[in-house]
PDB file of C-alpha atoms and ligand atoms in Angstrom:
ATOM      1  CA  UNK A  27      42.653   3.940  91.234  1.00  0.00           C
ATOM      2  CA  UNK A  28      42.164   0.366  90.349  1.00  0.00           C
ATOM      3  CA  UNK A  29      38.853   1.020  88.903  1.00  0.00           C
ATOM      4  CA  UNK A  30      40.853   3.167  86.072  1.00  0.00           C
ATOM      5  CA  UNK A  31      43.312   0.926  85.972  1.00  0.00           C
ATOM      6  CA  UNK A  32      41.108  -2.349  85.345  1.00  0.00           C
ATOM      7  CA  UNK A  33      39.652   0.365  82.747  1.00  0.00           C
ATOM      8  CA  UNK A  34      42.516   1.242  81.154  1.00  0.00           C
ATOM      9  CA  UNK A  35      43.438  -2.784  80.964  1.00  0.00           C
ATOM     10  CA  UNK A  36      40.240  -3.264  79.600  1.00  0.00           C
ATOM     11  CA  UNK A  37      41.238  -0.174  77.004  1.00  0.00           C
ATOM     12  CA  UNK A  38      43.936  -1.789  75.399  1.00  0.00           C
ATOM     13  CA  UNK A  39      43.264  -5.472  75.671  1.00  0.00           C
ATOM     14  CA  UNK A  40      40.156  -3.676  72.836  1.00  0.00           C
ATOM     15  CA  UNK A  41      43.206  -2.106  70.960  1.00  0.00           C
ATOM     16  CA  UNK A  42      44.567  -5.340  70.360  1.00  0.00           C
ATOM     17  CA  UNK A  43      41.743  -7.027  69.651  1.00  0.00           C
ATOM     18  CA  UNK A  44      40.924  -4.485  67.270  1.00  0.00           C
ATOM     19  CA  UNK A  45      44.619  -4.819  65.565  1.00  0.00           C
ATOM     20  CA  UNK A  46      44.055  -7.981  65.064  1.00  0.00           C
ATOM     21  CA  UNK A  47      41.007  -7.788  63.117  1.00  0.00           C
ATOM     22  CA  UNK A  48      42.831  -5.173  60.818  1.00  0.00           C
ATOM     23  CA  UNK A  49      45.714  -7.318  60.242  1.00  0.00           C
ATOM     24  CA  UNK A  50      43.199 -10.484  59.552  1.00  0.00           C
ATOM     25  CA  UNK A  51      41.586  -8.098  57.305  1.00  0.00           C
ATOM     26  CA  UNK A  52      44.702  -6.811  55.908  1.00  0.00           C
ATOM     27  CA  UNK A  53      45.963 -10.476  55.479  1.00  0.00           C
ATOM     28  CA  UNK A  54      42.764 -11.520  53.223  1.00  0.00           C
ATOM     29  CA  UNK A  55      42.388  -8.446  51.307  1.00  0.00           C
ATOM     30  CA  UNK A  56      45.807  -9.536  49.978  1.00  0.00           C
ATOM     31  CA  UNK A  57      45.388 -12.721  49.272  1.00  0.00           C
ATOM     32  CA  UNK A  58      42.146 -11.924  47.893  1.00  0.00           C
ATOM     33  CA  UNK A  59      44.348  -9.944  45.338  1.00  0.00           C
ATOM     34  CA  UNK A  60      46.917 -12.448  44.849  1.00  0.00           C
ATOM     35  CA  UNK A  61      44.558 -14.952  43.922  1.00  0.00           C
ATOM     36  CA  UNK A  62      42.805 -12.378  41.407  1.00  0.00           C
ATOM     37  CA  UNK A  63      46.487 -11.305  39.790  1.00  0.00           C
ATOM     38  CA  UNK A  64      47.228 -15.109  39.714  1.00  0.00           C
ATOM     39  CA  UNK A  65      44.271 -15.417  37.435  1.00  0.00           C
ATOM     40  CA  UNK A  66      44.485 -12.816  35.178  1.00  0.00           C
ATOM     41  CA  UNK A  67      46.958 -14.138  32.582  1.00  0.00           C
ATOM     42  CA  UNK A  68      43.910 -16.767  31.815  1.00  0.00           C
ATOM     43  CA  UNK A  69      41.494 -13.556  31.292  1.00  0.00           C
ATOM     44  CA  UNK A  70      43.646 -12.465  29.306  1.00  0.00           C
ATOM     45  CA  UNK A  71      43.331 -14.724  27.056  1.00  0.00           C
ATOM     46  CA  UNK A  72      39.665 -15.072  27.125  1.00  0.00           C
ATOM     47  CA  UNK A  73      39.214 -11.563  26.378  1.00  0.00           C
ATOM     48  CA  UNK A  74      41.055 -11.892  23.326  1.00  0.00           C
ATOM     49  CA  UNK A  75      39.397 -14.712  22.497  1.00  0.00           C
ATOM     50  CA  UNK A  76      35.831 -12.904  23.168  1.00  0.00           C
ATOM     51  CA  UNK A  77      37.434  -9.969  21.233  1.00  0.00           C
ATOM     52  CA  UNK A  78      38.097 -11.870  18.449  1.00  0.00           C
ATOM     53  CA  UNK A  79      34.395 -13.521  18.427  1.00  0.00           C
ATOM     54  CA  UNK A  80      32.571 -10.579  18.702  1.00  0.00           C
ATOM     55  CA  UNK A  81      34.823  -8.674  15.949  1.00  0.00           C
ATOM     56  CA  UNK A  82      33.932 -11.869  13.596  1.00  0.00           C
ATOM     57  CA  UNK A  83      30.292 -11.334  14.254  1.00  0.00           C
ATOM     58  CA  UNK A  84      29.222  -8.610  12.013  1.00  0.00           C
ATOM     59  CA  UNK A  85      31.401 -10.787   9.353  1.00  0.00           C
ATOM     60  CA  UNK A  86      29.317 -14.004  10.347  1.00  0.00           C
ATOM     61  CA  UNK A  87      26.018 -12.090   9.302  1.00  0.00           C
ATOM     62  CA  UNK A  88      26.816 -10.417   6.472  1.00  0.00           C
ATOM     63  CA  UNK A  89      27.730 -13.297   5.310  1.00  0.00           C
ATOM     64  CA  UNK A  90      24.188 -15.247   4.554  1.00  0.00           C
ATOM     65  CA  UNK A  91      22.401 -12.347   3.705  1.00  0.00           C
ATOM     66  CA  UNK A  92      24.424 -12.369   0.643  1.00  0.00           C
ATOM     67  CA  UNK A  93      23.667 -15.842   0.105  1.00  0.00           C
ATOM     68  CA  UNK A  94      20.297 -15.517   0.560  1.00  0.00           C
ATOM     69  CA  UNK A  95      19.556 -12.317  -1.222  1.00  0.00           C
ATOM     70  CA  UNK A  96      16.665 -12.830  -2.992  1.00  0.00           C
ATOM     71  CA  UNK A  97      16.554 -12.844  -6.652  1.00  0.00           C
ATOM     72  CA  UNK A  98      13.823 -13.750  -8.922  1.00  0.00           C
ATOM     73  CA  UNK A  99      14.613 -16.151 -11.361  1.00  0.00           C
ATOM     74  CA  UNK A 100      11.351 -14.725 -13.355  1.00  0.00           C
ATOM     75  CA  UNK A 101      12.129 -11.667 -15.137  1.00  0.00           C
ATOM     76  CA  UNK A 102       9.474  -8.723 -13.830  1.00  0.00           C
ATOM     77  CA  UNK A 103       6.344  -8.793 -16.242  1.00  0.00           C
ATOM     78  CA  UNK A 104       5.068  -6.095 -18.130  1.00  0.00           C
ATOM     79  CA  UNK A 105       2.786  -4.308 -15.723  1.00  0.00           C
ATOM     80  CA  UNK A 106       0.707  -0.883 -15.931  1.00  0.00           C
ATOM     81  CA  UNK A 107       0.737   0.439 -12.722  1.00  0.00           C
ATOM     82  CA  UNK A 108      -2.657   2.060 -11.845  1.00  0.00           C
ATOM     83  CA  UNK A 109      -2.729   1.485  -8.316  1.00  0.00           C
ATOM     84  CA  UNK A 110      -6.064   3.035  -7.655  1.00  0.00           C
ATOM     85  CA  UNK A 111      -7.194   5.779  -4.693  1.00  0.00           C
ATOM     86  CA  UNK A 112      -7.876   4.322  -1.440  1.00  0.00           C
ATOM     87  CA  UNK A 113     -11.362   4.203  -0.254  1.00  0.00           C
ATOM     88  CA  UNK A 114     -13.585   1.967   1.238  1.00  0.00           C
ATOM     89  CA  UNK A 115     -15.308   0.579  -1.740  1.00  0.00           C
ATOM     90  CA  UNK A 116     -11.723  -1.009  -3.944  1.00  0.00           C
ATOM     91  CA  UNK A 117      -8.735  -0.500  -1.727  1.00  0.00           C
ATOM     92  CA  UNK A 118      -8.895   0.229   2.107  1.00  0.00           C
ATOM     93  CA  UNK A 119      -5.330   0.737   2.427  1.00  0.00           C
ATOM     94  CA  UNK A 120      -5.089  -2.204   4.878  1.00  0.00           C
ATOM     95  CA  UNK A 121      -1.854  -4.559   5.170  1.00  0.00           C
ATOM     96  CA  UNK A 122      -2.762  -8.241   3.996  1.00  0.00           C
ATOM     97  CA  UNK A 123      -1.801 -10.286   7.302  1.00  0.00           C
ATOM     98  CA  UNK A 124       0.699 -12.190   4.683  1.00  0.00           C
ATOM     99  CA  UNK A 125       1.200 -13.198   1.314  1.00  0.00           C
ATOM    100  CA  UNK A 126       0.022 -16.910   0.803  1.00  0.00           C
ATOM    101  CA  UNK A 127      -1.922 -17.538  -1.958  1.00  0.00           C
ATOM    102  CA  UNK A 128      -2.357 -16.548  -5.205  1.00  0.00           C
ATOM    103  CA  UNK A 129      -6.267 -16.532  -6.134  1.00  0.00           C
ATOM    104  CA  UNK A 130      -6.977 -16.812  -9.725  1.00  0.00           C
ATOM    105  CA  UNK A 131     -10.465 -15.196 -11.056  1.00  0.00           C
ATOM    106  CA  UNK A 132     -12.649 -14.077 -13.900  1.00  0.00           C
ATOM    107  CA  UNK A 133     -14.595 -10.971 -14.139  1.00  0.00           C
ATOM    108  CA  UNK A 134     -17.516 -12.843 -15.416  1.00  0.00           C
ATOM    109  CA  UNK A 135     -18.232  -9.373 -17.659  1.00  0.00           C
ATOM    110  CA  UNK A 136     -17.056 -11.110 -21.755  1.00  0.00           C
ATOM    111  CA  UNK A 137     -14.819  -9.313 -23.766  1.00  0.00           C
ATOM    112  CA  UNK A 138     -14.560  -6.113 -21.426  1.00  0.00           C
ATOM    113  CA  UNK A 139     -11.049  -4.978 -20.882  1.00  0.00           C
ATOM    114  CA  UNK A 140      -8.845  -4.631 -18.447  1.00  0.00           C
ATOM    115  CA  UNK A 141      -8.882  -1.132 -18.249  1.00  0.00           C
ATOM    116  CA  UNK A 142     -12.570  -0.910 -18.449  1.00  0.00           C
ATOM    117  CA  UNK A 143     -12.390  -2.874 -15.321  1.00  0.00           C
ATOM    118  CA  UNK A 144      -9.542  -0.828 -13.350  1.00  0.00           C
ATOM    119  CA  UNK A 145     -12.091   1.717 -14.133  1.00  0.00           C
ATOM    120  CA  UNK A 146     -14.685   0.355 -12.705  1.00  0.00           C
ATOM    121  CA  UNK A 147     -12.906  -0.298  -9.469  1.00  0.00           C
ATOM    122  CA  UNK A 148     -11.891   3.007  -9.437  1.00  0.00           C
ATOM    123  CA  UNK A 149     -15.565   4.342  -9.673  1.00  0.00           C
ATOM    124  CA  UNK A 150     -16.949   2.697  -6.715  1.00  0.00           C
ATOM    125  CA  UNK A 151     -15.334   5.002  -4.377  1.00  0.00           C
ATOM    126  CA  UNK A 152     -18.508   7.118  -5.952  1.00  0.00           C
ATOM    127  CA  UNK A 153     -20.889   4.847  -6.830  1.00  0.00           C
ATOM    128  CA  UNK A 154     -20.280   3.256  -3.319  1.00  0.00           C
ATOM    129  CA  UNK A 155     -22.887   0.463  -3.860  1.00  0.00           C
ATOM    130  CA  UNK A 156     -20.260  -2.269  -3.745  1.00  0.00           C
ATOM    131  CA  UNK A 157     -17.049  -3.885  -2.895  1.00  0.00           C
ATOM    132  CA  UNK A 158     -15.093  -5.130  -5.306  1.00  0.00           C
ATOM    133  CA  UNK A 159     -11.391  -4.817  -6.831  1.00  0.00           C
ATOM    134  CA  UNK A 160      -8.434  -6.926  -7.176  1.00  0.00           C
ATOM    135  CA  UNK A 161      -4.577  -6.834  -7.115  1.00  0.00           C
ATOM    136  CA  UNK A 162      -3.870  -7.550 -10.921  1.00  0.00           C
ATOM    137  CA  UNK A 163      -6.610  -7.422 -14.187  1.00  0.00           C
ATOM    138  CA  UNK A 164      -5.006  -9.093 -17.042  1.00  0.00           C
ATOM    139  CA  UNK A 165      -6.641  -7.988 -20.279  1.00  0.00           C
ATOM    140  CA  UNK A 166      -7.900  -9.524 -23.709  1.00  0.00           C
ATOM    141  CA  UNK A 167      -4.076  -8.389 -25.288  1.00  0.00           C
ATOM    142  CA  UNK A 168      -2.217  -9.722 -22.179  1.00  0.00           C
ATOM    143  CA  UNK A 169      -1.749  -6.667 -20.282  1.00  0.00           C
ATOM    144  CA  UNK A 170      -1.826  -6.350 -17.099  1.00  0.00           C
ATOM    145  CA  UNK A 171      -2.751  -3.710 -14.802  1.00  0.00           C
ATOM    146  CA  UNK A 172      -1.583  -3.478 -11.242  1.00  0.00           C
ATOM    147  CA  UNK A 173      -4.953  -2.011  -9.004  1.00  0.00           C
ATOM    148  CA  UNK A 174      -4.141  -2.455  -5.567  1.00  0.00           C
ATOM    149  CA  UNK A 175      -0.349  -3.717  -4.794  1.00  0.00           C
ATOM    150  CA  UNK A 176       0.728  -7.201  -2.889  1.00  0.00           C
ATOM    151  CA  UNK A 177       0.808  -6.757   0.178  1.00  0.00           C
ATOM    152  CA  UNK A 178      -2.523  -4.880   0.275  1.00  0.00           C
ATOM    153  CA  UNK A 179      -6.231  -6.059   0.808  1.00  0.00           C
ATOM    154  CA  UNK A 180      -7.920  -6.099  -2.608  1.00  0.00           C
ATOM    155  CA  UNK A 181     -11.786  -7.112  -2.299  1.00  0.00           C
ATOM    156  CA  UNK A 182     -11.763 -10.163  -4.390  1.00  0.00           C
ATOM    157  CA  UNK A 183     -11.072 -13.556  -2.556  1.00  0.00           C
ATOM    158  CA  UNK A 184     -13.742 -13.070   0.383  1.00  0.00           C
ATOM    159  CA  UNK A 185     -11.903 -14.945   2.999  1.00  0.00           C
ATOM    160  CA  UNK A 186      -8.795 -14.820   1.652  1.00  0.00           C
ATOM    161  CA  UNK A 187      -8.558 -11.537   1.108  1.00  0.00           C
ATOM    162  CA  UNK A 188      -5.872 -10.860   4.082  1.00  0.00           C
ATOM    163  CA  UNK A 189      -3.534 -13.548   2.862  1.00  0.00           C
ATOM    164  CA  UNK A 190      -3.313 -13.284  -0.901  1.00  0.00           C
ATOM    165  CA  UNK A 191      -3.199 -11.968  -4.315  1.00  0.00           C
ATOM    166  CA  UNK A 192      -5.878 -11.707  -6.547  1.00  0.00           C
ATOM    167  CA  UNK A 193      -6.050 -11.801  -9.977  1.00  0.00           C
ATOM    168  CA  UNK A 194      -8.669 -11.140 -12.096  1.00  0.00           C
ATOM    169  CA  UNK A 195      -8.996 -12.370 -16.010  1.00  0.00           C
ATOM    170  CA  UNK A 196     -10.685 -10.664 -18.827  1.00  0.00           C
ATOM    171  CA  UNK A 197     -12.164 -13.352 -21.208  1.00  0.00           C
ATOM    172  CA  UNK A 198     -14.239 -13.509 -24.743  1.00  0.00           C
ATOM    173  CA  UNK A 199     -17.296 -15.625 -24.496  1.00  0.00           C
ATOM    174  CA  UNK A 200     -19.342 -17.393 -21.631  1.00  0.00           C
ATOM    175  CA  UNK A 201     -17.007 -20.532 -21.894  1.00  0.00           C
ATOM    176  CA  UNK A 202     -15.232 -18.086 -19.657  1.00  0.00           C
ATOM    177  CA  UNK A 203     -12.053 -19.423 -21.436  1.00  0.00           C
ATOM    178  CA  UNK A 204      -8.861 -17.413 -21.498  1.00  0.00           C
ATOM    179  CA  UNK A 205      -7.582 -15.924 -24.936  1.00  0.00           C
ATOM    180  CA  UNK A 206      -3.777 -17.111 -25.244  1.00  0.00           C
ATOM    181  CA  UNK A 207      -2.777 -13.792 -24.532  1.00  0.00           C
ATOM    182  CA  UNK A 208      -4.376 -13.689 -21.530  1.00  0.00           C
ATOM    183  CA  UNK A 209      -2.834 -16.969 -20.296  1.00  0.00           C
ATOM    184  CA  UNK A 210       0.288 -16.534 -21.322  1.00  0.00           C
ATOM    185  CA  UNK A 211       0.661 -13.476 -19.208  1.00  0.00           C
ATOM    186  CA  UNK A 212      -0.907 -14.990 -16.501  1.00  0.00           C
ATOM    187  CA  UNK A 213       1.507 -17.501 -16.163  1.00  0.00           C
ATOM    188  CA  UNK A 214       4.065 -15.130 -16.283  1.00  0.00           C
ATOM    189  CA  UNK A 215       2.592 -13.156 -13.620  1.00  0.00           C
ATOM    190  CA  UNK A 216       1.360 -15.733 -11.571  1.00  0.00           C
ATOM    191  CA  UNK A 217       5.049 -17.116 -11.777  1.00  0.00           C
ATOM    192  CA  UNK A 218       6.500 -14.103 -10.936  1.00  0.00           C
ATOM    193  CA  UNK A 219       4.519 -14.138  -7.892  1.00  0.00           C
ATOM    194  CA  UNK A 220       5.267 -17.006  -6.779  1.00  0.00           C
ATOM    195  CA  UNK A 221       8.991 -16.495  -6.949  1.00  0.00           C
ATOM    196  CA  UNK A 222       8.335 -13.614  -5.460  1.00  0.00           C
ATOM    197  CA  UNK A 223       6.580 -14.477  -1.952  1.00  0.00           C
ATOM    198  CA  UNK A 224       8.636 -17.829  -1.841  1.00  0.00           C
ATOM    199  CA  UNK A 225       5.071 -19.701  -2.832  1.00  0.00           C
ATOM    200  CA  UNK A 226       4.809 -23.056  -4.228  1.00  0.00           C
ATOM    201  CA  UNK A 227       2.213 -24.936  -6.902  1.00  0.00           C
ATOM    202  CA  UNK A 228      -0.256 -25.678  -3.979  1.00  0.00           C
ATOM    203  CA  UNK A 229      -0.669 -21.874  -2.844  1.00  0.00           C
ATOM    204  CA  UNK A 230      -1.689 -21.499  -6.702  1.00  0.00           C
ATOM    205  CA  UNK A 231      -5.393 -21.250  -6.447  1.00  0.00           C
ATOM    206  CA  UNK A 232      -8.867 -20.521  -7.788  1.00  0.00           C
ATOM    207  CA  UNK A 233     -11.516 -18.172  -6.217  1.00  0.00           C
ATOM    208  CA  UNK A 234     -13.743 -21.451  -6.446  1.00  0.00           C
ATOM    209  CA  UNK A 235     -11.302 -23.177  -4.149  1.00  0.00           C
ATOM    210  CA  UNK A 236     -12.237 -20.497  -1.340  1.00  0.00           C
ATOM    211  CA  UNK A 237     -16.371 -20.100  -1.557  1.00  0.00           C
ATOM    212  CA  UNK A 238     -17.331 -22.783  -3.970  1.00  0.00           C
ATOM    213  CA  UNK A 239     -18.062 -20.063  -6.337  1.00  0.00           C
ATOM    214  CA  UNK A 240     -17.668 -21.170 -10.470  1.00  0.00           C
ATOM    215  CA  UNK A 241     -14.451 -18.918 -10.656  1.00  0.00           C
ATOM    216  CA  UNK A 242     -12.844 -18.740 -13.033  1.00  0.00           C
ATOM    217  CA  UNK A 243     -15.354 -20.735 -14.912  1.00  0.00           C
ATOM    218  CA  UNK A 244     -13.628 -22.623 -17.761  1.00  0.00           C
ATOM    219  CA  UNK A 245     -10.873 -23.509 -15.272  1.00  0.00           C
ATOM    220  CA  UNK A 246     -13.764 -24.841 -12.567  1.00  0.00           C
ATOM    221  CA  UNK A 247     -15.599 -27.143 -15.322  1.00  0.00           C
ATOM    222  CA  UNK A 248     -12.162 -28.235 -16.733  1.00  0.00           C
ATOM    223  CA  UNK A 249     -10.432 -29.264 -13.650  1.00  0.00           C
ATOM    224  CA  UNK A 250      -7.350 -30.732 -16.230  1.00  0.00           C
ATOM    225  CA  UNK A 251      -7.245 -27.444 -17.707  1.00  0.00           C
ATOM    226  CA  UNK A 252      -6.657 -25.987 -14.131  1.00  0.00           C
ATOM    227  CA  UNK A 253      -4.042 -28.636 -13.286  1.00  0.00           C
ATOM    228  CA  UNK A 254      -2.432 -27.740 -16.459  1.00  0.00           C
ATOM    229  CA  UNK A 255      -2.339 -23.983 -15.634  1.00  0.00           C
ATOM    230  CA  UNK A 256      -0.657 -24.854 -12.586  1.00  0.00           C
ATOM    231  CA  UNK A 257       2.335 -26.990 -14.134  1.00  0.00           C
ATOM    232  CA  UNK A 258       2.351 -24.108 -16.929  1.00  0.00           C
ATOM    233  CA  UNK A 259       3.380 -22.033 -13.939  1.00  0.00           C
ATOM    234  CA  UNK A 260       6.005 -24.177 -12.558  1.00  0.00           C
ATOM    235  CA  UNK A 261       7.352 -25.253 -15.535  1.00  0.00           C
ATOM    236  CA  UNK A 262       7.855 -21.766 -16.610  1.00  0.00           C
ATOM    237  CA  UNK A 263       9.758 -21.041 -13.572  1.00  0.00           C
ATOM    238  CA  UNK A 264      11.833 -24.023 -13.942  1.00  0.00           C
ATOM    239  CA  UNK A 265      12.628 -22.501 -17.563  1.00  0.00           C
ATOM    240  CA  UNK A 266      13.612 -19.461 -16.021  1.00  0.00           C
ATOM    241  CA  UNK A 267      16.017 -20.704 -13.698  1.00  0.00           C
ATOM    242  CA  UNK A 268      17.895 -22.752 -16.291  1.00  0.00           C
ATOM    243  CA  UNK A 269      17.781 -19.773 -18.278  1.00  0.00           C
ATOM    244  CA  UNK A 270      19.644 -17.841 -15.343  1.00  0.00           C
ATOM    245  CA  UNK A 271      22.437 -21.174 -15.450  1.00  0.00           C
ATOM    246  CA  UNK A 272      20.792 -22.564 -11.848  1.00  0.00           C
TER     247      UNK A 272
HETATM  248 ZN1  LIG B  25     -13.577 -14.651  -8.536  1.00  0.00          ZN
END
């Protein structure tokens, strides 16, 4: 008998015990929620505020890609697209790694044209003795034909091949010199370029100023003549943008 009783003692003295850990529990379960309703008024107020951030976001963005939206102050030149077919031997089809430079050449070949030479390009995919191409030819009469487009290896500036734009010149004699026509288009187009791929009077350069080679002659033997080409570029651009009221 006083075994179950000192059991039964035991029994309830556990009850209590484990009443009291309910009502401890109880006690900070509610203050636990007291304390979190006390605060909500202030998260309230954050949310809103967080609310109204994120719903200004989108406006945030939008916002300078209007302002920078880029517009070229040069007005597009006339160009003859003749992009020509991909192959191995003129236009591989491969991405430039960026757009840099623009490399200035001559085709070395007097008083052929500029289609003469698209043509050429265009027939090595055949004759497939050679490599050789370039972005823009600019002929005798100031045309110019697009071969491979920016942004796409052209086999002309060795090198720089991966991070630029080639163009090559037709010219009259050995001086190598351009015709007016010639050089007033490739200013245009050269300036147009550089508006383009946010370039500058120092990315302006000659095939010489990659491999040493005399490229474009005249403008390697007359080093003034090559400075002047340069300032013809920027100065054109500048013309352009006062023209637009900048
Ligand atoms: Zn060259």
């Amino acid at each position: 008998m006083k075994k179950r009783q000192r059991h039964t003692e035991k029994g309830s003295r556990r009850c209590v015990r484990r009443a009291l850990v309910w009502v401890i529990a109880l006690l900070l379960t509610a203050l636990a929620v007291y304390l979190l309703l006390s605060q909500l008024p202030k998260d309230d107020i954050d949310v809103d505020a967080l609310l109204k951030e994120s719903s200004s976001i989108p406006i945030e963005t939008e916002a300078p890609e209007t302002e920078t939206e880029h517009i070229n102050p040069v007005p597009y030149p006339d160009i003859d697209e003749q992009l020509l077919t991909i192959n191995d031997w003129s236009r591989p089809g491969t991405k430039t790694d960026a757009i840099e430079y623009v490399v200035v050449h001559y085709l070395g070949n007097p008083k052929t044209t500029a289609q003469q030479n698209h043509d050429y390009f265009e027939s090595l995919k055949d004759l497939q003795d050679v490599s050789m191409s370039a972005n823009f030819v600019v002929g005798l009469e100031g045309e110019i034909i697009e071969c491979v487009p920016p942004g796409e290896i052209a086999y002309a500036s060795n090198s720089m091949n991966h991070l630029s734009i080639s163009i090559e010149n037709c010219h009259l004699d050995d001086s190598g010199r351009f015709t007016e026509a010639t050089y007033t288009s490739l200013v245009h187009l050269t300036a147009w370029l550089v508006c383009e791929y946010d370039l500058d009077r120092e990315h302006i350069i000659r095939h010489y100023d990659v491999t040493g080679k005399e490229c474009p002659l005249y403008y390697v033997e007359h080093e003034d003549k090559w400075e002047e080409f340069r300032d013809d570029v920027m100065n054109y651009i500048e013309e352009c943008k006062e023209a637009k009221g900048k």
